[in-house]
Amino acid sequence: MLRTVTVLSMAALLVVGCGAVARSTHGYNVVMIVADDLNTDLGCFGKPVVTPNIDELASTGIRFDRAYCQFPLCNPSRTSFLSGRRPETTGVLDNMTPPRINLGGVEFLPEYFKRFDYFAGRVGKIEHTEFEASGVIHWDIARDAVEQDYDTINPGHNAPSWAVSPNDDEDEPDGQSARQFVEMLQQQAGKPFFLALGFLKPHRPFVAPRKYFDLYTLDSIELPRGEGNSQLTDQEKREIIRAYRASISFIDAQVGFVVQALRRLNLMENTVIVFTSDHGLHVGEHDRFGKKQSLQEGVARVPLVVVVPSAPGKQSTIALVELVDLYPTLAELCGLPAPVGVEGTSFVPLLDSPSRPWKVAAFTTNKESEGISRAVRDRRYRYIEHDDGTQELYDYGTDPLETNNLAHDRKSKRVKKELQRLLRQST
């Protein structure tokens, strides 16, 4: 079972004396926005994707440039950050295992806020879709997204299909969710609330209205370097990348719709806003298109933007943080008692001092075949141990595209040994 480990506890000790950004004395509200299968293909992360609303949100808060999920699959990742526990503690390593299978009466994040008289509401996909109707996680109100069938273009080769939707934004499932969420905001504006909005996109199939496809031309899309066996033509690759980016730009517009409502309702001054994703996605890296369940950077790394009313804006940090840290962070920001048993570390101190020393490593787990594979990421390197015994080691200082596996390079022996030590301490 994965427990809070020495390397993480070191970071916890740094919380003492956290400076100007501290617990709210009046109880902040929380708006948590979670995308599905979104990597860091956002303008504010330096990518050629049109996301003005998320970019603006990042400019008013703090952008975490090294945030990592704990599992590259929907149900395990969401169960982890909603429970504040790591996947090997939850025992949820696939999309079919119920979130509470090993957690019993553990309070999930919205339930913790409910205990302190917050209204807890959800619209769209926050817990995995398979378990929404069963009420595994208890909300005051939970509204599921209405999925639609699309006549998609399927390039085959196990690649993601895509479609140009004939709908307007408000008729798309995620557009409907955003508008229902704003209605919930209006209804709860006068009381403490924890409200979560879960988007279905940019999960495959990559679908968005025409105007978002028109933001990108095929000949402007540069294909990522990397060998592989996707069997897709360059034209098909560019179409998939364009469709993924169009889906992201569509989601960005829905984020803008929600933020406009927060401003209109005068909620920005007393609401913490979190924008993130459950995990990333390969869209061309290593010649993988629409692939997850990888322990490499493109899938393990997630976008994370946090806006806190009392914190200075236009900040970024390269400190290592994990999605499992969200639970204790939000509790501290809202002045709630520190939750017991969570395995993440509140990163409130980083909001006041983004360059301060922090975690030495972040951990991601994956199930491959019948075994468990693990990865550890420090500030420069990633080390992966697969269930079949194979190893990978990448130096992002010299090899950001992960083209040179250093696992058996003699010059990297010391680095590999240290990362193996960190990985052993985490189990």
mmCIF file with all atom_site columns, N, CA and C in Angstrom, residues 330-356:
data_model
loop_
_atom_site.group_PDB
_atom_site.id
_atom_site.type_symbol
_atom_site.label_atom_id
_atom_site.label_alt_id
_atom_site.label_comp_id
_atom_site.label_asym_id
_atom_site.label_entity_id
_atom_site.label_seq_id
_atom_site.pdbx_PDB_ins_code
_atom_site.Cartn_x
_atom_site.Cartn_y
_atom_site.Cartn_z
_atom_site.occupancy
_atom_site.B_iso_or_equiv
_atom_site.pdbx_formal_charge
_atom_site.auth_seq_id
_atom_site.auth_comp_id
_atom_site.auth_asym_id
_atom_site.auth_atom_id
_atom_site.pdbx_PDB_model_num
ATOM 1  N N  . LEU A 1 330 ? -7.072  22.722 -0.850 1.00 0.00 ? 330 LEU A N  1
ATOM 2  C CA . LEU A 1 330 ? -8.358  23.412 -0.821 1.00 0.00 ? 330 LEU A CA 1
ATOM 3  C C  . LEU A 1 330 ? -8.903  23.510 0.597  1.00 0.00 ? 330 LEU A C  1
ATOM 4  N N  . ALA A 1 331 ? -8.685  22.466 1.374  1.00 0.00 ? 331 ALA A N  1
ATOM 5  C CA . ALA A 1 331 ? -9.130  22.523 2.775  1.00 0.00 ? 331 ALA A CA 1
ATOM 6  C C  . ALA A 1 331 ? -8.426  23.648 3.520  1.00 0.00 ? 331 ALA A C  1
ATOM 7  N N  . GLU A 1 332 ? -7.115  23.768 3.334  1.00 0.00 ? 332 GLU A N  1
ATOM 8  C CA . GLU A 1 332 ? -6.373  24.825 4.034  1.00 0.00 ? 332 GLU A CA 1
ATOM 9  C C  . GLU A 1 332 ? -6.780  26.211 3.551  1.00 0.00 ? 332 GLU A C  1
ATOM 10 N N  . LEU A 1 333 ? -6.922  26.373 2.242  1.00 0.00 ? 333 LEU A N  1
ATOM 11 C CA . LEU A 1 333 ? -7.300  27.676 1.713  1.00 0.00 ? 333 LEU A CA 1
ATOM 12 C C  . LEU A 1 333 ? -8.639  28.153 2.258  1.00 0.00 ? 333 LEU A C  1
ATOM 13 N N  . CYS A 1 334 ? -9.541  27.211 2.505  1.00 0.00 ? 334 CYS A N  1
ATOM 14 C CA . CYS A 1 334 ? -10.885 27.571 2.974  1.00 0.00 ? 334 CYS A CA 1
ATOM 15 C C  . CYS A 1 334 ? -10.995 27.559 4.493  1.00 0.00 ? 334 CYS A C  1
ATOM 16 N N  . GLY A 1 335 ? -9.867  27.435 5.164  1.00 0.00 ? 335 GLY A N  1
ATOM 17 C CA . GLY A 1 335 ? -9.871  27.524 6.621  1.00 0.00 ? 335 GLY A CA 1
ATOM 18 C C  . GLY A 1 335 ? -10.440 26.323 7.323  1.00 0.00 ? 335 GLY A C  1
ATOM 19 N N  . LEU A 1 336 ? -10.487 25.174 6.651  1.00 0.00 ? 336 LEU A N  1
ATOM 20 C CA . LEU A 1 336 ? -11.013 23.954 7.263  1.00 0.00 ? 336 LEU A CA 1
ATOM 21 C C  . LEU A 1 336 ? -9.892  23.198 7.965  1.00 0.00 ? 336 LEU A C  1
ATOM 22 N N  . PRO A 1 337 ? -10.218 22.385 8.959  1.00 0.00 ? 337 PRO A N  1
ATOM 23 C CA . PRO A 1 337 ? -9.182  21.586 9.618  1.00 0.00 ? 337 PRO A CA 1
ATOM 24 C C  . PRO A 1 337 ? -8.452  20.700 8.613  1.00 0.00 ? 337 PRO A C  1
ATOM 25 N N  . ALA A 1 338 ? -7.186  20.462 8.865  1.00 0.00 ? 338 ALA A N  1
ATOM 26 C CA . ALA A 1 338 ? -6.406  19.605 7.970  1.00 0.00 ? 338 ALA A CA 1
ATOM 27 C C  . ALA A 1 338 ? -7.032  18.218 7.935  1.00 0.00 ? 338 ALA A C  1
ATOM 28 N N  . PRO A 1 339 ? -7.397  17.713 6.765  1.00 0.00 ? 339 PRO A N  1
ATOM 29 C CA . PRO A 1 339 ? -8.022  16.389 6.682  1.00 0.00 ? 339 PRO A CA 1
ATOM 30 C C  . PRO A 1 339 ? -7.047  15.301 7.105  1.00 0.00 ? 339 PRO A C  1
ATOM 31 N N  . VAL A 1 340 ? -7.572  14.306 7.793  1.00 0.00 ? 340 VAL A N  1
ATOM 32 C CA . VAL A 1 340 ? -6.752  13.212 8.311  1.00 0.00 ? 340 VAL A CA 1
ATOM 33 C C  . VAL A 1 340 ? -6.669  12.096 7.277  1.00 0.00 ? 340 VAL A C  1
ATOM 34 N N  . GLY A 1 341 ? -5.485  11.543 7.099  1.00 0.00 ? 341 GLY A N  1
ATOM 35 C CA . GLY A 1 341 ? -5.325  10.367 6.260  1.00 0.00 ? 341 GLY A CA 1
ATOM 36 C C  . GLY A 1 341 ? -5.012  10.634 4.808  1.00 0.00 ? 341 GLY A C  1
ATOM 37 N N  . VAL A 1 342 ? -5.047  11.893 4.374  1.00 0.00 ? 342 VAL A N  1
ATOM 38 C CA . VAL A 1 342 ? -4.740  12.170 2.980  1.00 0.00 ? 342 VAL A CA 1
ATOM 39 C C  . VAL A 1 342 ? -3.237  12.030 2.762  1.00 0.00 ? 342 VAL A C  1
ATOM 40 N N  . GLU A 1 343 ? -2.863  11.698 1.538  1.00 0.00 ? 343 GLU A N  1
ATOM 41 C CA . GLU A 1 343 ? -1.463  11.424 1.230  1.00 0.00 ? 343 GLU A CA 1
ATOM 42 C C  . GLU A 1 343 ? -0.817  12.501 0.363  1.00 0.00 ? 343 GLU A C  1
ATOM 43 N N  . GLY A 1 344 ? -1.543  13.564 0.100  1.00 0.00 ? 344 GLY A N  1
ATOM 44 C CA . GLY A 1 344 ? -0.970  14.694 -0.600 1.00 0.00 ? 344 GLY A CA 1
ATOM 45 C C  . GLY A 1 344 ? -0.471  15.737 0.381  1.00 0.00 ? 344 GLY A C  1
ATOM 46 N N  . THR A 1 345 ? 0.139   16.778 -0.152 1.00 0.00 ? 345 THR A N  1
ATOM 47 C CA . THR A 1 345 ? 0.700   17.869 0.643  1.00 0.00 ? 345 THR A CA 1
ATOM 48 C C  . THR A 1 345 ? 0.088   19.184 0.190  1.00 0.00 ? 345 THR A C  1
ATOM 49 N N  . SER A 1 346 ? -0.445  19.952 1.110  1.00 0.00 ? 346 SER A N  1
ATOM 50 C CA . SER A 1 346 ? -0.986  21.256 0.744  1.00 0.00 ? 346 SER A CA 1
ATOM 51 C C  . SER A 1 346 ? 0.108   22.120 0.144  1.00 0.00 ? 346 SER A C  1
ATOM 52 N N  . PHE A 1 347 ? -0.179  22.691 -1.017 1.00 0.00 ? 347 PHE A N  1
ATOM 53 C CA . PHE A 1 347 ? 0.821   23.567 -1.636 1.00 0.00 ? 347 PHE A CA 1
ATOM 54 C C  . PHE A 1 347 ? 0.488   25.045 -1.441 1.00 0.00 ? 347 PHE A C  1
ATOM 55 N N  . VAL A 1 348 ? -0.258  25.371 -0.400 1.00 0.00 ? 348 VAL A N  1
ATOM 56 C CA . VAL A 1 348 ? -0.563  26.768 -0.096 1.00 0.00 ? 348 VAL A CA 1
ATOM 57 C C  . VAL A 1 348 ? 0.700   27.627 -0.014 1.00 0.00 ? 348 VAL A C  1
ATOM 58 N N  . PRO A 1 349 ? 1.799   27.156 0.598  1.00 0.00 ? 349 PRO A N  1
ATOM 59 C CA . PRO A 1 349 ? 3.001   28.002 0.658  1.00 0.00 ? 349 PRO A CA 1
ATOM 60 C C  . PRO A 1 349 ? 3.512   28.442 -0.715 1.00 0.00 ? 349 PRO A C  1
ATOM 61 N N  . LEU A 1 350 ? 3.289   27.639 -1.738 1.00 0.00 ? 350 LEU A N  1
ATOM 62 C CA . LEU A 1 350 ? 3.756   28.003 -3.077 1.00 0.00 ? 350 LEU A CA 1
ATOM 63 C C  . LEU A 1 350 ? 2.981   29.180 -3.660 1.00 0.00 ? 350 LEU A C  1
ATOM 64 N N  . LEU A 1 351 ? 1.766   29.395 -3.199 1.00 0.00 ? 351 LEU A N  1
ATOM 65 C CA . LEU A 1 351 ? 0.964   30.494 -3.707 1.00 0.00 ? 351 LEU A CA 1
ATOM 66 C C  . LEU A 1 351 ? 1.567   31.835 -3.317 1.00 0.00 ? 351 LEU A C  1
ATOM 67 N N  . ASP A 1 352 ? 2.264   31.859 -2.196 1.00 0.00 ? 352 ASP A N  1
ATOM 68 C CA . ASP A 1 352 ? 2.896   33.085 -1.717 1.00 0.00 ? 352 ASP A CA 1
ATOM 69 C C  . ASP A 1 352 ? 4.358   33.168 -2.153 1.00 0.00 ? 352 ASP A C  1
ATOM 70 N N  . SER A 1 353 ? 4.979   32.010 -2.348 1.00 0.00 ? 353 SER A N  1
ATOM 71 C CA . SER A 1 353 ? 6.403   31.973 -2.681 1.00 0.00 ? 353 SER A CA 1
ATOM 72 C C  . SER A 1 353 ? 6.646   30.859 -3.692 1.00 0.00 ? 353 SER A C  1
ATOM 73 N N  . PRO A 1 354 ? 6.354   31.088 -4.970 1.00 0.00 ? 354 PRO A N  1
ATOM 74 C CA . PRO A 1 354 ? 6.410   30.029 -5.978 1.00 0.00 ? 354 PRO A CA 1
ATOM 75 C C  . PRO A 1 354 ? 7.785   29.418 -6.192 1.00 0.00 ? 354 PRO A C  1
ATOM 76 N N  . SER A 1 355 ? 8.854   30.126 -5.821 1.00 0.00 ? 355 SER A N  1
ATOM 77 C CA . SER A 1 355 ? 10.202  29.618 -6.070 1.00 0.00 ? 355 SER A CA 1
ATOM 78 C C  . SER A 1 355 ? 10.821  28.939 -4.854 1.00 0.00 ? 355 SER A C  1
ATOM 79 N N  . ARG A 1 356 ? 10.079  28.792 -3.788 1.00 0.00 ? 356 ARG A N  1
ATOM 80 C CA . ARG A 1 356 ? 10.635  28.187 -2.575 1.00 0.00 ? 356 ARG A CA 1
ATOM 81 C C  . ARG A 1 356 ? 10.924  26.706 -2.796 1.00 0.00 ? 356 ARG A C  1
#
